[in-house]
Amino acid sequence: MRSVDEQLQRVLAAAVRPAPVRVAIADAHGLRSAESVSASRPLPGFDQAAIDGYAVRSIDVVGASEAAPVSLPVVGEIPAGSRQPLRLQPGQAVRVVAGAPLPTLADAVLPSDHTDSGSARIAVHRAVPSAVFVRRIGEDVQPGDVAVNRDEIIGTAQVAMLAAAGRGQVLVHPKPRVSVLAVGDELVDVSRGAGAGQVPDVCTHAIAAAAREAGAAVSRLRLVRADVREVRSALEDMLPFSEILVVCGAVAGRPGAELRSAFDGIGEIDDTRVAMHPGSSQGFGVVGRDAVPTFLFPSHPATALLLFEVLTRPLVRLGLGLADPHRRVLQARLTSPVVSRKGRRGYVRGRLLREQGSGDYLLQPLGTAGTHLLTSLAEANGLLIVPDDVEDLTVDEQVSVAFLSNRR
């Protein structure tokens, strides 16, 4: 059998990275930037009022108090968006709203509650120092400031910075396209009731969700009968629109051989067993003119999801432009013993907890009675990785756990 590390090396070596594309910043959220972007203009682009009130020269209200108010004539009003220049003369005030450009010579804004809120003339009861309630030109962003760095994930703040920098579009690494197909005469869509001998198609729904969660753009195709010509037709339809292809169906024995024969002439699926448990029976190869990495997984959804997590998810993350496509691995103490198969790397679902007091991570194994059970998978937020040469893990033993951060 091939080791997990060798299989993963083969998978990652086949990565197809989509060429960067330029998209509107509204569509860039969550993607990785393929360029560095610097601001070409200041933000704010002009001195502006930070609040509603009165623009004044701070020197004209020095000493103002309830006992000795300063009286100023109100010589105009400036709304937000005004393009009409206005020059403030000494001893005057201008009514402004938040976001309005300040008149020339004004260096502060009086809040209305510092005055009697007059319209033609105001009585100022409290003084303000220079620059109070004023947003100065370039205070937030200066020309040349970096809005987003190359290889940075574009989040909410980065979208705001790009907009502030005057960029309506940005070059990004697009989401790799993952196509998911289920093959089997026994399969029926989940919207239909499964009759005798029929099985609802859980696998493609699960894999499609996992691929989206990993950051891929996903196409889930129709169910296909276990007929070589139908499978071949479905593959030829999908390949031009895929960077990754996942086929769920028979992987071993005669049914597996028949399914793999559908790839004849367009690619080859290597079915060498992998030293892991569960999921040792699987297939992988590159298919089609564009050498699309293609996985053949069993139709058991829990096993297929594990194989996706270990092998396919890193490929998706690599396609997104990530330098390290792997999950974060934590050290935790076991709360109950685990038995694994020697000679195979074991993967056991578990619930990560924090110990009160010490703050150490604990791992509560789940689903050890059956690797096919979905219920324990739904409860898991960690994946225990048991080394190939280990059969038994004991309570309180330190173990490595992949943190499934997007699980509850």
CSV table of C-alpha atoms in Angstrom, one decimal, residues 197-390:
chain,number,residue,atom,x,y,z
A,197,GLY,CA,-32.7,-1.8,-2.4
A,198,GLN,CA,-32.3,1.9,-3.1
A,199,VAL,CA,-30.1,4.4,-1.3
A,200,PRO,CA,-30.5,8.2,-1.0
A,201,ASP,CA,-27.6,10.1,-2.5
A,202,VAL,CA,-26.0,11.7,0.5
A,203,CYS,CA,-22.5,11.6,-0.8
A,204,THR,CA,-22.6,14.3,-3.5
A,205,HIS,CA,-24.5,16.7,-1.1
A,206,ALA,CA,-21.9,16.2,1.6
A,207,ILE,CA,-18.9,16.5,-0.7
A,208,ALA,CA,-20.4,19.6,-2.4
A,209,ALA,CA,-20.9,21.2,1.0
A,210,ALA,CA,-17.3,20.4,2.1
A,211,ALA,CA,-15.9,21.8,-1.2
A,212,ARG,CA,-17.8,25.1,-0.7
A,213,GLU,CA,-16.7,25.2,2.9
A,214,ALA,CA,-13.1,24.8,1.6
A,215,GLY,CA,-13.5,27.8,-0.7
A,216,ALA,CA,-14.4,26.2,-4.1
A,217,ALA,CA,-17.0,27.0,-6.6
A,218,VAL,CA,-19.1,23.8,-6.8
A,219,SER,CA,-21.2,22.0,-9.4
A,220,ARG,CA,-23.1,19.0,-8.3
A,221,LEU,CA,-24.2,16.9,-11.2
A,222,ARG,CA,-27.1,14.5,-11.8
A,223,LEU,CA,-27.0,10.9,-10.6
A,224,VAL,CA,-25.5,8.6,-13.2
A,225,ARG,CA,-26.3,4.9,-13.7
A,226,ALA,CA,-23.4,2.5,-13.5
A,227,ASP,CA,-23.1,2.3,-17.2
A,228,VAL,CA,-19.7,3.0,-18.9
A,229,ARG,CA,-21.1,5.1,-21.7
A,230,GLU,CA,-23.3,7.2,-19.4
A,231,VAL,CA,-20.4,7.8,-17.0
A,232,ARG,CA,-18.1,8.6,-19.9
A,233,SER,CA,-20.6,11.1,-21.3
A,234,ALA,CA,-20.9,12.8,-17.8
A,235,LEU,CA,-17.2,13.0,-17.5
A,236,GLU,CA,-16.7,14.7,-20.9
A,237,ASP,CA,-19.4,17.2,-20.0
A,238,MET,CA,-17.8,18.1,-16.7
A,239,LEU,CA,-14.1,18.2,-17.5
A,240,PRO,CA,-13.9,21.5,-19.4
A,241,PHE,CA,-15.5,23.3,-16.4
A,242,SER,CA,-13.5,21.7,-13.6
A,243,GLU,CA,-10.2,22.2,-11.8
A,244,ILE,CA,-11.0,19.2,-9.5
A,245,LEU,CA,-13.4,16.3,-10.1
A,246,VAL,CA,-14.8,14.0,-7.4
A,247,VAL,CA,-16.6,10.8,-8.4
A,248,CYS,CA,-18.5,8.9,-5.7
A,249,GLY,CA,-19.2,5.2,-6.5
A,250,ALA,CA,-17.7,1.7,-6.5
A,251,VAL,CA,-14.0,1.7,-5.8
A,252,ALA,CA,-13.2,-2.0,-5.5
A,253,GLY,CA,-13.9,-5.3,-7.1
A,254,ARG,CA,-15.6,-5.7,-10.5
A,255,PRO,CA,-17.9,-2.7,-10.1
A,256,GLY,CA,-14.9,-0.5,-9.4
A,257,ALA,CA,-13.0,-1.9,-12.4
A,258,GLU,CA,-16.1,-1.2,-14.6
A,259,LEU,CA,-16.3,2.4,-13.3
A,260,ARG,CA,-12.5,3.0,-13.9
A,261,SER,CA,-12.9,1.7,-17.5
A,262,ALA,CA,-15.1,4.8,-18.2
A,263,PHE,CA,-11.8,6.8,-18.0
A,264,ASP,CA,-10.1,4.8,-20.7
A,265,GLY,CA,-8.7,7.1,-23.4
A,266,ILE,CA,-9.1,10.3,-21.4
A,267,GLY,CA,-7.1,9.5,-18.3
A,268,GLU,CA,-6.2,6.8,-15.8
A,269,ILE,CA,-7.3,6.3,-12.3
A,270,ASP,CA,-4.7,4.7,-10.1
A,271,ASP,CA,-6.4,2.4,-7.5
A,272,THR,CA,-3.4,1.6,-5.4
A,273,ARG,CA,-4.6,1.2,-1.9
A,274,VAL,CA,-3.5,3.8,0.6
A,275,ALA,CA,-2.3,3.0,4.1
A,276,MET,CA,-5.1,4.8,6.0
A,277,HIS,CA,-8.1,3.8,8.0
A,278,PRO,CA,-10.9,4.4,7.0
A,279,GLY,CA,-10.7,5.0,3.2
A,280,SER,CA,-7.8,2.7,2.1
A,281,SER,CA,-9.8,1.8,-1.1
A,282,GLN,CA,-9.9,4.9,-3.3
A,283,GLY,CA,-8.6,6.1,-6.7
A,284,PHE,CA,-6.8,9.2,-8.0
A,285,GLY,CA,-5.5,10.3,-11.4
A,286,VAL,CA,-5.4,13.2,-13.9
A,287,VAL,CA,-8.1,13.1,-16.6
A,288,GLY,CA,-8.8,15.0,-19.8
A,289,ARG,CA,-6.9,17.3,-22.0
A,290,ASP,CA,-6.3,19.7,-19.1
A,291,ALA,CA,-5.1,17.0,-16.7
A,292,VAL,CA,-7.9,17.6,-14.2
A,293,PRO,CA,-7.1,16.0,-10.8
A,294,THR,CA,-9.8,13.4,-10.3
A,295,PHE,CA,-10.8,11.4,-7.2
A,296,LEU,CA,-12.7,8.2,-7.0
A,297,PHE,CA,-14.3,7.9,-3.5
A,298,PRO,CA,-16.5,5.2,-2.1
A,299,SER,CA,-20.2,6.2,-1.9
A,300,HIS,CA,-20.3,5.9,2.0
A,301,PRO,CA,-20.6,9.6,2.9
A,302,ALA,CA,-18.7,9.5,6.1
A,303,THR,CA,-15.7,7.8,4.5
A,304,ALA,CA,-15.9,10.1,1.4
A,305,LEU,CA,-15.9,13.1,3.6
A,306,LEU,CA,-12.9,11.9,5.5
A,307,LEU,CA,-11.0,11.3,2.2
A,308,PHE,CA,-12.1,14.8,1.0
A,309,GLU,CA,-10.7,16.3,4.2
A,310,VAL,CA,-7.4,14.5,4.0
A,311,LEU,CA,-6.7,14.7,0.3
A,312,THR,CA,-9.0,17.0,-1.6
A,313,ARG,CA,-9.4,19.9,0.7
A,314,PRO,CA,-5.6,20.7,0.6
A,315,LEU,CA,-5.8,20.7,-3.2
A,316,VAL,CA,-8.7,23.2,-3.1
A,317,ARG,CA,-6.8,25.4,-0.7
A,318,LEU,CA,-3.7,25.2,-2.9
A,319,GLY,CA,-5.7,26.2,-5.9
A,320,LEU,CA,-6.8,29.3,-3.9
A,321,GLY,CA,-3.2,30.4,-3.7
A,322,LEU,CA,-2.5,29.4,-0.1
A,323,ALA,CA,1.1,28.7,0.7
A,324,ASP,CA,0.1,26.2,3.4
A,325,PRO,CA,-3.1,24.4,2.5
A,326,HIS,CA,-3.3,22.2,5.6
A,327,ARG,CA,-5.4,22.4,8.7
A,328,ARG,CA,-3.8,23.7,11.9
A,329,VAL,CA,-2.7,20.7,14.1
A,330,LEU,CA,-3.1,20.9,17.8
A,331,GLN,CA,-1.8,18.8,20.7
A,332,ALA,CA,-4.4,17.4,23.0
A,333,ARG,CA,-4.9,14.8,25.7
A,334,LEU,CA,-7.2,11.9,25.1
A,335,THR,CA,-10.2,11.4,27.4
A,336,SER,CA,-10.7,7.8,26.4
A,337,PRO,CA,-8.6,5.1,24.8
A,338,VAL,CA,-8.4,4.6,21.0
A,339,VAL,CA,-7.6,1.4,19.0
A,340,SER,CA,-6.2,1.8,15.5
A,341,ARG,CA,-4.9,-0.5,12.8
A,342,LYS,CA,-1.1,-0.9,12.8
A,343,GLY,CA,0.4,-0.2,9.4
A,344,ARG,CA,-2.3,2.4,8.5
A,345,ARG,CA,-2.6,6.0,9.5
A,346,GLY,CA,-5.8,6.2,11.6
A,347,TYR,CA,-8.3,9.1,11.5
A,348,VAL,CA,-10.8,9.3,14.4
A,349,ARG,CA,-13.4,12.0,14.7
A,350,GLY,CA,-13.4,13.8,18.0
A,351,ARG,CA,-14.7,16.8,20.0
A,352,LEU,CA,-12.0,19.2,21.1
A,353,LEU,CA,-12.5,20.7,24.6
A,354,ARG,CA,-10.6,23.0,26.9
A,355,GLU,CA,-9.7,21.8,30.4
A,356,GLN,CA,-10.7,24.2,33.1
A,357,GLY,CA,-7.8,25.7,35.0
A,358,SER,CA,-4.9,24.6,32.8
A,359,GLY,CA,-6.6,25.5,29.5
A,360,ASP,CA,-5.1,22.4,27.9
A,361,TYR,CA,-6.9,20.9,24.9
A,362,LEU,CA,-8.7,17.6,25.5
A,363,LEU,CA,-10.0,15.3,22.8
A,364,GLN,CA,-13.1,13.2,23.3
A,365,PRO,CA,-13.1,10.5,20.6
A,366,LEU,CA,-16.4,10.0,18.7
A,367,GLY,CA,-17.7,7.3,16.4
A,368,THR,CA,-15.0,4.7,17.3
A,369,ALA,CA,-17.7,2.0,17.1
A,370,GLY,CA,-18.3,2.7,13.4
A,371,THR,CA,-16.4,4.7,10.8
A,372,HIS,CA,-19.5,4.9,8.6
A,373,LEU,CA,-21.6,6.7,11.1
A,374,LEU,CA,-22.6,10.3,10.1
A,375,THR,CA,-23.9,11.2,13.6
A,376,SER,CA,-20.5,11.4,15.2
A,377,LEU,CA,-19.1,13.3,12.2
A,378,ALA,CA,-21.7,16.0,12.7
A,379,GLU,CA,-20.6,16.4,16.3
A,380,ALA,CA,-16.8,16.5,15.6
A,381,ASN,CA,-14.6,19.6,15.6
A,382,GLY,CA,-11.3,17.8,15.5
A,383,LEU,CA,-9.7,14.9,13.6
A,384,LEU,CA,-7.4,12.7,15.6
A,385,ILE,CA,-4.4,11.5,13.5
A,386,VAL,CA,-3.0,8.2,14.7
A,387,PRO,CA,0.5,7.4,13.4
A,388,ASP,CA,0.9,4.4,11.1
A,389,ASP,CA,2.9,2.4,13.7
A,390,VAL,CA,0.5,2.9,16.6
